[in-house]
Amino acid sequence: MNAALELFIQQLINGLTLGMVYALIALGYTMVYGVIQLINFAHGEVFMVGAYLALTAIWILAALAGPLPFWVSFAALLVFSMAGSALLGATIEKVAYKPLRNSPRLTALITSIGVSFFLQNAVMLIYRSKEQSVPEIIPHVQVSLGRISFSLIQGVIFLTSIGLMIFLTWFVKNTKLGKAMRALAEDPEAACLMGISVDRVIRVTFILGSALASVAGVLFALYYGSVNFHDGYLAGLKAFTAAVFGGIGSIPGAMLGGVLLGVFEGLGAGYISSQWKDVFAFLLLVAVLISKPSGLLGENIPEKV
Amino acid sequence: MERISLKKSNLFKVATVFLPLALIPLFDHNPYHLDLFTTVGIYALLAMGLNVVVGFAGLLNLGYAAFFAIGAYTYALLSLHWHCPFWLGLPIAGLVSMFFGFLIGMPSIRVRGDYLAITTLGFGEIVRIAFNNLDAWTGGPNGLLGIARPKLWVPSFEGGLHFETWSFSVNPAPYGYLVLGLVAGTACLLLRLSDSKFGRALVAIREDELAASCMGIPTLKVKLYAFGVSSFIAGIAGCVFAAKQTIITPDSFDFVLSVLILAMVVLGGLGNLWGAVLGAAVLGTLPELLREFADYRMLVFGLIMILMMIFRPQGILGGQLIQRELDVRHKESADGAS
């Protein structure tokens, strides 16, 4: 295989890995937007808190238990982080957004910016230093083919993300709660008249979205080996870009948008300039919002969740 | 006749608020206090400018720091490359910033509500990253240094009339007066503006865009002008900031600043000019009063925004119009339920 093709495939793999993480975060944006039409600005911080919870879980595991097989520790991290973030998501909804259910959209948006600042600084105060390194949990093993390499952690990211996306699709399609979510997205008043508990469905939406974001946080922390309390802002914004790109309110759209954004970024960073890669993402965001706010899969906007 | 008395009363209001403030540098010679005085003044300019877009027109701009940055970099580049005097740089910085306001506003104002907020946020980040990456022009992350301070020409009568240049120095008092003058001037203009046809059109758009356009208000044009006015003020503030600091880096113009200014407007009362000034004074001085809690500063800002939105969305001094608007949805939902 020639070198150019190998480089391309490598950038594609790296981009897809990042795209999986974006997609997981984007799902939370899109679900919440579908149900209550709120751009939950604090969602990126939930992702960041998820990453910090993973770090905390690693510390706890190291202190309490001896060396464990990597998949046991990984599962423990996931459970710990998802539980913590789900609780956080439900609390944010109850404290900050529920009182504003009937307020203008901008009021809730400003509140969510407040929540975002609050969480960022709370994490900074709790964990003190700006950047923390994350101990290696998943052994550094990789399969190489020529100059293309595929590491174990990338495999874990692919499997976990795809598994969760399949689960979410099944959940929204087939369970009672999932159907309630779709009904609420389509017509809140009719849903309410049909006896759907609106508050409960909104709470579940926040819990699901936060849990998915925290998984993204765990994967991100393990992949890069460090966490920073500023990570949530940029990752959140890019995931929002992905959600808008795919068509906000649409679950397959968020998945597609996330993966595509990751690939664009990987290829852009590899071939054009890594210094400007954030600008590409923002340009994409602005261009989509201005020219086609309904996004790629915008057709199924009526069926928002 | 009525217009004249209105004008008088605006001038009178501005004078009663700002003339006593002008006495502060006469009694308080502490450079630290005077520096804070100037900083709060710059914040007040920014808050008043943002208020035009967010408060009057109801368009949430989350990239406001970008216009501040454009003003600052414009004056810095003019001063470094062409030795442009401050007094000429001031209007140019405002105009360049306004030009970019139009440029960014033109596509942005077509998208509505929360999408507009995100669009402006995206543009704001693009501007900051561009300043950070265009090393050849902007010095990259190190920024620009050695920006000229303002100079005055003082007449001297020794040996015939001639003018001596007198430059601002590290002494913050002259900056304090400069900023105070700009704040008072801007307040006067904005008070006039809010009583004008343009100001009323903005409020009409905020209250009900469809009804406003049915009344014959060219909504896109009016919104675009609001963007222009608002970014002009930010450009002026940026120019003063650059001349005062003599060194600017892209870090000074990040998203945190945009949110900080927004928090000032929200705290004082959306759509209320005095509220914007009050918000700037409170959030500008609060961190200095609570020095030992400096780490908790942004935490408190976040909390203030959440609590204000939940318990007093109209802000400390919120105007009646805003209050009515914020109630509309409640009424609608009440009607829907009955």
XYZ file of C-alpha atoms in Angstrom:
643
model
C 0.000 0.000 0.000
C 1.350 3.442 -0.730
C 2.167 5.917 2.017
C -0.474 8.475 1.070
C -3.265 5.946 1.338
C -1.906 4.665 4.630
C -1.837 8.199 6.038
C -5.388 8.764 4.844
C -6.669 5.595 6.497
C -4.844 6.433 9.720
C -6.384 9.933 9.837
C -9.739 8.380 9.072
C -9.421 5.981 12.015
C -8.341 8.798 14.348
C -11.173 10.997 13.113
C -13.739 8.227 13.542
C -12.575 7.654 17.114
C -13.027 11.317 17.950
C -16.316 11.325 16.045
C -17.695 8.540 18.242
C -17.034 10.687 21.310
C -18.691 13.727 19.682
C -21.665 11.604 18.678
C -22.216 10.392 22.251
C -22.255 13.977 23.536
C -24.343 15.209 20.607
C -27.068 12.688 21.471
C -27.682 14.470 24.777
C -28.006 17.846 23.060
C -30.381 16.528 20.484
C -32.590 14.628 22.927
C -32.956 17.565 25.288
C -33.582 19.939 22.394
C -36.167 17.554 21.016
C -38.101 17.410 24.264
C -37.911 20.975 25.625
C -36.301 23.018 22.782
C -33.461 24.083 25.049
C -29.851 24.343 23.949
C -28.453 22.848 27.112
C -25.233 24.778 27.267
C -24.180 22.929 30.415
C -24.153 19.591 28.606
C -20.464 19.905 27.718
C -19.699 20.353 31.411
C -21.557 17.138 32.220
C -19.184 15.422 29.786
C -16.244 17.036 31.582
C -17.588 16.000 34.995
C -17.904 12.463 33.608
C -14.217 12.516 32.741
C -13.288 13.751 36.219
C -15.507 11.105 37.811
C -13.603 8.479 35.830
C -10.365 9.868 37.244
C -11.831 9.747 40.741
C -12.950 6.161 40.217
C -9.432 5.228 39.114
C -8.042 6.725 42.311
C -10.623 4.869 44.416
C -9.916 1.576 42.629
C -6.188 2.026 43.074
C -6.665 2.687 46.781
C -9.160 -0.084 47.526
C -8.516 -2.922 45.129
C -5.339 -4.360 43.773
C -4.639 -4.849 40.086
C -7.758 -5.909 38.223
C -8.265 -7.118 34.661
C -8.683 -4.006 32.500
C -12.236 -4.744 31.492
C -13.330 -4.998 35.123
C -11.845 -1.602 35.957
C -13.268 -0.137 32.760
C -16.746 -1.397 33.618
C -16.389 -0.018 37.143
C -15.368 3.382 35.745
C -18.336 3.447 33.412
C -20.838 2.542 36.117
C -19.427 5.041 38.612
C -19.241 7.873 36.104
C -22.649 7.210 34.563
C -24.346 7.064 37.948
C -22.705 10.292 39.093
C -23.472 12.173 35.897
C -27.038 10.915 35.693
C -27.580 12.265 39.189
C -25.963 15.545 38.180
C -28.121 15.808 35.057
C -31.313 15.187 36.996
C -30.291 17.747 39.610
C -29.491 20.418 37.019
C -32.858 19.850 35.390
C -34.715 20.064 38.670
C -32.905 23.072 40.120
C -32.152 25.222 37.084
C -34.484 24.366 34.214
C -37.704 23.123 35.756
C -38.621 26.504 37.296
C -38.182 28.039 33.828
C -40.300 25.529 31.921
C -42.684 28.267 30.703
C -40.185 31.103 30.313
C -38.879 32.435 27.002
C -36.174 30.311 25.439
C -33.461 32.896 25.946
C -34.048 32.906 29.703
C -33.351 29.193 29.895
C -30.361 29.531 27.569
C -28.798 32.208 29.806
C -29.473 29.970 32.814
C -27.717 27.071 31.142
C -24.664 29.287 30.518
C -24.749 30.075 34.241
C -24.892 26.363 35.067
C -21.974 25.751 32.725
C -19.812 28.369 34.455
C -20.829 27.110 37.851
C -19.884 23.492 37.071
C -16.608 24.419 35.402
C -15.473 26.433 38.373
C -16.810 23.985 40.913
C -14.683 21.258 39.308
C -11.687 23.581 39.228
C -12.107 24.322 42.938
C -12.579 20.676 43.893
C -9.729 19.212 41.854
C -7.550 22.309 42.164
C -4.988 21.944 39.397
C -5.768 22.904 35.813
C -4.807 19.652 34.183
C -4.722 16.173 35.708
C -3.126 13.186 34.103
C -5.165 10.001 33.966
C -3.374 6.734 34.797
C -3.420 4.125 32.057
C -6.223 1.622 32.581
C -6.451 0.025 29.172
C -3.132 -1.533 28.199
C -1.370 0.073 25.286
C -1.744 -2.711 22.726
C -2.127 -2.074 19.027
C -2.569 -3.924 15.799
C -0.396 -2.591 12.991
C -0.732 -3.045 9.276
C 2.065 -1.284 7.502
C 2.047 2.179 8.992
C -1.613 1.972 10.012
C -2.167 1.243 13.661
C -5.328 0.539 15.561
C -5.015 0.541 19.331
C -7.023 -1.361 21.900
C -8.429 1.844 23.363
C -9.741 2.807 19.929
C -11.420 -0.583 19.727
C -12.964 -0.041 23.150
C -14.243 3.396 22.065
C -15.812 1.962 18.889
C -17.467 -0.965 20.659
C -18.790 1.031 23.599
C -20.141 3.859 21.457
C -21.769 1.678 18.844
C -23.272 -0.531 21.560
C -24.755 2.483 23.330
C -26.129 3.926 20.105
C -27.851 0.638 19.288
C -29.242 0.530 22.823
C -30.521 4.098 22.594
C -32.171 3.506 19.247
C -33.883 0.426 20.645
C -34.884 2.295 23.811
C -36.475 5.196 21.955
C -38.200 2.945 19.427
C -39.535 0.198 21.633
C -39.866 1.066 25.302
C -42.787 2.903 26.803
C -40.578 5.737 28.019
C -38.969 6.047 24.614
C -42.340 6.318 22.957
C -43.350 8.908 25.548
C -40.231 10.894 24.668
C -41.108 10.853 21.001
C -44.676 11.837 21.752
C -43.510 14.741 23.903
C -41.166 15.911 21.172
C -43.946 15.840 18.634
C -46.650 17.594 20.607
C -46.245 18.329 24.313
C -49.881 19.219 24.890
C -51.299 16.141 23.199
C -48.746 14.001 25.047
C -49.870 15.518 28.314
C -53.525 14.825 27.470
C -52.656 11.205 26.730
C -51.576 10.838 30.338
C -47.829 11.045 29.803
C -46.067 12.447 32.827
C -44.175 15.293 31.207
C -41.903 15.964 34.172
C -40.894 12.342 34.404
C -40.102 12.028 30.704
C -38.025 15.209 30.762
C -36.131 13.905 33.793
C -35.437 10.599 32.036
C -34.228 12.479 28.961
C -31.735 14.438 31.055
C -30.589 11.285 32.851
C -30.036 9.396 29.592
C -28.290 12.303 27.919
C -26.018 12.917 30.902
C -25.124 9.232 31.200
C -24.168 9.123 27.508
C -22.089 12.308 27.882
C -20.297 10.816 30.878
C -19.410 7.697 28.887
C -17.941 10.034 26.289
C -16.048 11.705 29.125
C -14.625 8.388 30.356
C -13.525 7.401 26.844
C -12.038 10.844 26.219
C -10.070 10.790 29.488
C -8.675 7.311 28.784
C -7.865 8.121 25.154
C -5.971 11.352 25.810
C -4.599 10.386 29.216
C -5.430 13.753 30.748
C -8.411 15.831 31.814
C -8.810 19.576 31.988
C -11.791 21.475 33.359
C -11.837 23.564 30.166
C -12.369 20.477 27.972
C -16.130 20.548 28.406
C -16.597 23.911 26.732
C -14.877 23.075 23.457
C -16.036 19.455 23.274
C -19.561 20.561 24.136
C -19.568 23.201 21.446
C -18.263 20.765 18.863
C -20.806 18.155 19.852
C -23.478 20.811 19.517
C -22.100 21.542 16.053
C -22.427 17.845 15.306
C -26.019 17.792 16.553
C -26.945 20.803 14.425
C -25.071 19.423 11.442
C -26.959 16.149 11.615
C -30.270 17.894 12.259
C -31.037 18.868 15.839
C -33.760 16.771 17.397
C -32.892 13.733 15.325
C -31.081 10.845 17.023
C -29.592 9.256 13.879
C -28.686 12.813 12.846
C -26.629 13.352 16.001
C -24.777 10.059 15.408
C -24.076 10.877 11.776
C -23.160 14.486 12.543
C -20.757 13.460 15.305
C -18.964 10.880 13.210
C -18.726 13.203 10.193
C -17.443 16.101 12.285
C -14.788 13.857 13.812
C -13.701 12.667 10.368
C -13.601 16.234 8.962
C -11.553 17.345 11.916
C -9.169 14.409 11.659
C -8.622 14.924 7.950
C -8.490 18.721 8.288
C -5.898 18.495 11.040
C -3.899 15.937 9.068
C -3.913 17.636 5.692
C -4.531 21.348 6.183
C -3.495 22.666 9.566
C -4.039 21.488 13.123
C -3.817 25.081 14.328
C -6.983 25.993 12.482
C -8.967 22.805 13.146
C -11.258 24.480 15.692
C -12.007 27.183 13.146
C -13.179 24.504 10.659
C -15.620 23.196 13.220
C -16.966 26.662 14.017
C -17.202 27.598 10.336
C -19.197 24.427 9.749
C -21.453 25.326 12.689
C -22.086 28.860 11.446
C -22.539 27.750 7.845
C -25.092 25.068 8.764
C -27.014 27.357 11.114
C -27.247 30.076 8.493
C -27.867 28.057 5.354
C -29.633 24.888 6.478
C -30.627 25.042 10.145
C -32.572 21.795 9.806
C -29.315 19.885 9.193
C -28.550 16.795 7.162
C -31.361 14.611 8.432
C -33.656 17.540 9.057
C -36.591 15.834 7.317
C -37.577 13.943 10.406
C -37.729 17.095 12.488
C -41.386 16.560 13.397
C -40.322 13.338 15.050
C -37.758 15.075 17.147
C -36.419 12.438 19.479
C -41.066 71.890 22.304
C -41.591 68.579 23.992
C -38.549 67.099 22.272
C -36.316 69.816 23.689
C -37.465 69.220 27.243
C -36.942 65.488 26.772
C -33.419 66.108 25.587
C -32.793 68.349 28.546
C -34.050 65.765 30.961
C -31.801 63.059 29.483
C -28.767 65.303 29.754
C -29.812 66.169 33.263
C -30.176 62.519 34.253
C -26.768 61.625 32.824
C -25.168 64.613 34.508
C -26.639 63.858 37.918
C -25.325 60.309 37.757
C -21.885 60.920 36.320
C -20.822 64.354 37.647
C -20.497 63.127 41.239
C -18.404 60.222 39.924
C -16.078 62.745 38.285
C -15.171 63.969 41.771
C -13.773 60.596 42.837
C -10.295 61.070 41.328
C -10.030 64.446 43.131
C -10.409 62.885 46.562
C -9.076 59.398 46.076
C -5.519 59.308 44.810
C -5.029 55.595 45.303
C -3.873 54.415 41.843
C -5.335 50.978 42.474
C -8.803 52.448 43.052
C -8.493 54.713 40.021
C -7.452 51.793 37.855
C -10.511 49.863 39.005
C -12.598 52.966 38.256
C -11.322 52.899 34.657
C -11.867 49.148 34.287
C -15.438 49.443 35.526
C -15.939 52.290 33.044
C -14.797 50.068 30.163
C -17.135 47.328 31.399
C -19.951 49.878 31.548
C -19.323 50.859 27.923
C -19.402 47.207 26.889
C -22.504 46.445 28.939
C -24.351 49.442 27.460
C -23.332 48.367 23.968
C -24.387 44.760 24.456
C -27.633 45.977 25.977
C -28.601 47.553 22.639
C -28.622 44.145 20.992
C -29.655 41.856 23.848
C -31.831 44.204 25.870
C -33.510 46.415 23.287
C -33.642 44.091 20.303
C -33.818 40.788 22.184
C -31.018 39.226 20.114
C -28.669 37.196 22.276
C -25.095 37.931 21.173
C -22.617 35.523 22.744
C -19.612 36.713 20.734
C -19.502 40.296 21.925
C -15.886 40.076 23.083
C -14.886 39.692 19.426
C -15.941 43.276 18.636
C -14.054 44.516 21.684
C -11.039 42.602 20.349
C -11.421 44.041 16.849
C -11.465 47.583 18.262
C -8.410 46.913 20.403
C -6.406 45.280 17.614
C -7.405 47.985 15.121
C -5.989 50.739 17.305
C -2.959 48.627 18.234
C -2.064 47.996 14.592
C -2.726 51.620 13.587
C -0.563 52.846 16.418
C 2.292 50.391 15.858
C 2.524 50.634 12.069
C 1.402 54.156 11.260
C 1.834 55.986 14.590
C -1.802 56.902 14.378
C -2.776 59.244 17.248
C -5.267 57.906 19.768
C -7.939 60.490 18.986
C -7.988 59.472 15.338
C -7.727 55.773 16.229
C -10.762 55.975 18.500
C -13.375 56.595 15.780
C -11.538 54.328 13.316
C -11.568 51.465 15.823
C -15.282 52.051 16.329
C -15.962 52.090 12.601
C -13.878 48.998 11.811
C -15.627 47.140 14.600
C -18.967 48.351 13.264
C -18.026 47.123 9.793
C -17.389 43.666 11.213
C -20.613 43.983 13.173
C -22.475 44.420 9.887
C -20.467 41.654 8.252
C -21.208 39.154 11.011
C -24.675 40.500 11.665
C -25.878 40.226 8.087
C -25.988 36.439 7.921
C -26.614 35.984 11.679
C -29.772 38.036 12.154
C -31.641 35.851 9.704
C -31.503 32.935 12.114
C -33.752 33.263 15.101
C -33.522 33.132 18.857
C -31.226 30.555 20.350
C -29.609 29.733 17.006
C -28.528 33.360 16.698
C -26.812 33.048 20.069
C -24.824 30.056 18.899
C -23.994 31.664 15.538
C -22.540 34.740 17.235
C -20.685 32.487 19.653
C -19.178 30.645 16.690
C -18.115 33.907 15.028
C -16.676 35.155 18.319
C -14.503 32.066 18.650
C -13.395 32.280 15.010
C -12.242 35.876 15.543
C -10.324 34.994 18.707
C -8.626 31.951 17.134
C -7.804 34.027 14.045
C -6.090 36.673 16.207
C -4.269 33.856 17.942
C -3.085 32.199 14.725
C -2.317 35.149 12.430
C 1.123 35.510 13.990
C 2.498 37.771 11.287
C -0.015 40.534 11.987
C -1.169 40.065 15.534
C 1.868 38.580 17.229
C -0.075 35.362 17.842
C -0.552 34.284 21.459
C 2.053 36.805 22.646
C -0.096 39.650 21.390
C 0.992 43.167 20.546
C 2.971 45.396 22.843
C 4.163 48.974 22.910
C 0.801 50.459 21.932
C 0.915 54.261 22.197
C -0.911 55.987 25.026
C -3.189 58.935 24.216
C -1.572 62.358 23.848
C -3.052 65.796 24.390
C -1.929 69.090 22.872
C -1.783 71.687 25.590
C -1.521 75.333 24.535
C 1.421 77.189 25.990
C 1.928 80.940 25.840
C 5.607 81.111 26.711
C 7.332 82.873 23.888
C 4.302 83.094 21.675
C 1.485 80.574 21.317
C 2.520 77.007 20.667
C 1.292 73.583 21.646
C 3.067 71.146 23.876
C 2.260 67.469 23.724
C 1.340 65.906 26.994
C 1.083 62.130 27.041
C -0.992 59.940 29.326
C 1.278 57.949 31.607
C 0.880 55.081 34.014
C -1.163 57.435 36.194
C -4.702 56.051 35.857
C -6.588 59.285 36.657
C -6.644 60.703 33.085
C -7.919 57.361 31.795
C -10.606 57.492 34.440
C -11.796 60.855 33.117
C -11.526 59.707 29.508
C -13.629 56.622 30.186
C -16.097 58.539 32.309
C -16.551 61.026 29.493
C -17.109 58.239 26.974
C -19.571 56.450 29.257
C -21.532 59.655 29.850
C -21.532 60.490 26.125
C -22.638 56.984 25.182
C -25.350 57.042 27.841
C -26.671 60.349 26.450
C -26.695 59.030 22.902
C -28.317 55.733 23.852
C -31.009 57.459 25.901
C -31.788 59.609 22.868
C -31.687 56.507 20.713
C -34.090 54.544 22.883
C -36.638 57.363 22.635
C -36.202 57.607 18.892
C -38.077 55.871 16.124
C -35.208 53.403 15.860
C -35.292 52.579 19.578
C -39.029 52.055 19.534
C -38.719 49.857 16.463
C -36.176 47.699 18.297
C -38.446 47.246 21.286
C -41.339 46.470 18.972
C -39.271 43.744 17.318
C -38.324 42.306 20.688
C -41.919 42.259 21.847
C -43.362 40.730 18.691
C -41.373 40.507 15.498
C -44.284 39.499 13.297
C -46.488 42.346 14.518
C -43.581 44.771 14.110
C -43.014 43.784 10.510
C -46.740 44.047 9.815
C -46.561 47.613 11.153
C -44.074 48.348 8.382
C -40.872 48.156 10.408
C -38.035 46.863 8.199
C -37.037 44.324 10.824
C -33.850 42.996 9.214
C -32.519 46.493 8.636
C -33.330 47.674 12.150
C -31.756 44.592 13.701
C -28.665 45.070 11.569
C -28.359 48.708 12.697
C -28.636 47.557 16.308
C -25.750 45.176 15.645
C -23.777 48.029 14.114
C -24.364 50.469 16.996
C -23.526 47.797 19.518
C -20.272 46.768 17.844
C -19.278 50.422 17.353
C -19.438 50.935 21.110
C -17.434 47.758 21.698
C -14.811 48.996 19.218
C -14.480 52.306 21.092
C -14.127 50.417 24.380
C -11.500 48.151 22.794
C -9.481 51.127 21.591
C -9.439 52.671 25.090
C -8.531 49.297 26.563
C -5.590 48.875 24.177
C -4.333 52.413 24.868
C -4.589 51.883 28.609
C -2.945 48.451 28.742
C -0.385 49.201 25.988
C -0.279 45.414 25.513
C -3.039 43.127 24.285
C -3.222 39.347 23.876
C -6.013 37.199 22.378
C -6.614 35.693 25.832
C -8.166 38.951 27.020
C -11.073 38.522 24.617
C -12.360 35.013 25.241
C -15.841 33.631 25.699
C -15.618 34.246 29.455
C -15.561 38.005 28.768
C -18.621 37.773 26.515
C -20.474 35.943 29.272
C -19.232 38.340 31.927
C -20.646 41.307 30.016
C -23.872 39.397 29.453
C -24.057 38.693 33.188
C -23.720 42.448 33.842
C -26.595 43.253 31.493
C -28.731 40.473 32.946
C -27.995 41.492 36.524
C -28.825 45.143 35.949
C -31.918 44.456 33.901
C -32.192 43.574 30.233
C -33.152 46.593 28.188
C -32.360 49.083 30.926
C -29.422 51.427 30.277
C -28.876 52.298 33.936
C -29.132 48.626 34.748
C -26.227 47.883 32.409
C -24.091 50.531 34.142
C -25.100 49.252 37.554
C -24.376 45.654 36.551
C -20.926 46.681 35.324
C -20.252 48.518 38.589
C -21.386 45.595 40.748
C -19.705 42.741 38.842
C -16.637 44.900 38.153
C -15.971 45.813 41.777
C -17.257 42.656 43.461
C -14.166 40.539 42.695
C -11.921 43.307 44.049
C -13.932 43.568 47.240
C -13.772 39.798 47.672
C -10.098 39.436 46.879
C -9.548 36.503 49.190
C -12.312 34.613 47.417
C -10.898 35.313 43.956
C -11.124 31.647 42.996
C -14.858 31.673 43.579
C -15.432 34.640 41.267
C -16.655 32.767 38.198
C -18.581 30.329 40.373
C -20.480 33.282 41.816
C -21.110 34.728 38.335
C -22.610 31.446 37.225
C -24.771 31.334 40.319
C -25.917 34.939 39.855
C -27.028 34.183 36.296
C -29.001 31.114 37.367
C -30.646 32.787 40.344
C -31.467 36.003 38.485
C -33.121 34.092 35.653
C -35.202 32.032 38.063
C -36.189 34.649 40.624
C -35.871 38.035 38.954
C -35.516 37.678 35.178
C -36.079 41.410 34.719
C -32.882 42.230 36.666
C -32.314 44.650 39.528
C -33.653 47.678 37.659
C -35.671 45.817 35.027
C -37.954 47.991 32.942
C -41.690 47.491 32.708
C -41.629 46.504 29.074
C -39.262 43.633 29.678
C -41.358 42.426 32.551
C -44.384 42.350 30.338
C -42.518 40.390 27.688
C -41.271 37.816 30.155
C -44.824 37.296 31.335
C -46.207 36.667 27.888
C -45.371 32.997 27.853
C -46.967 32.499 31.255
C -50.161 34.066 29.992
C -50.083 32.016 26.831
C -49.686 28.780 28.729
C -52.372 29.831 31.202
C -54.721 30.534 28.311
C -53.849 27.232 26.757
C -54.646 25.353 29.948
C -57.986 27.042 30.586
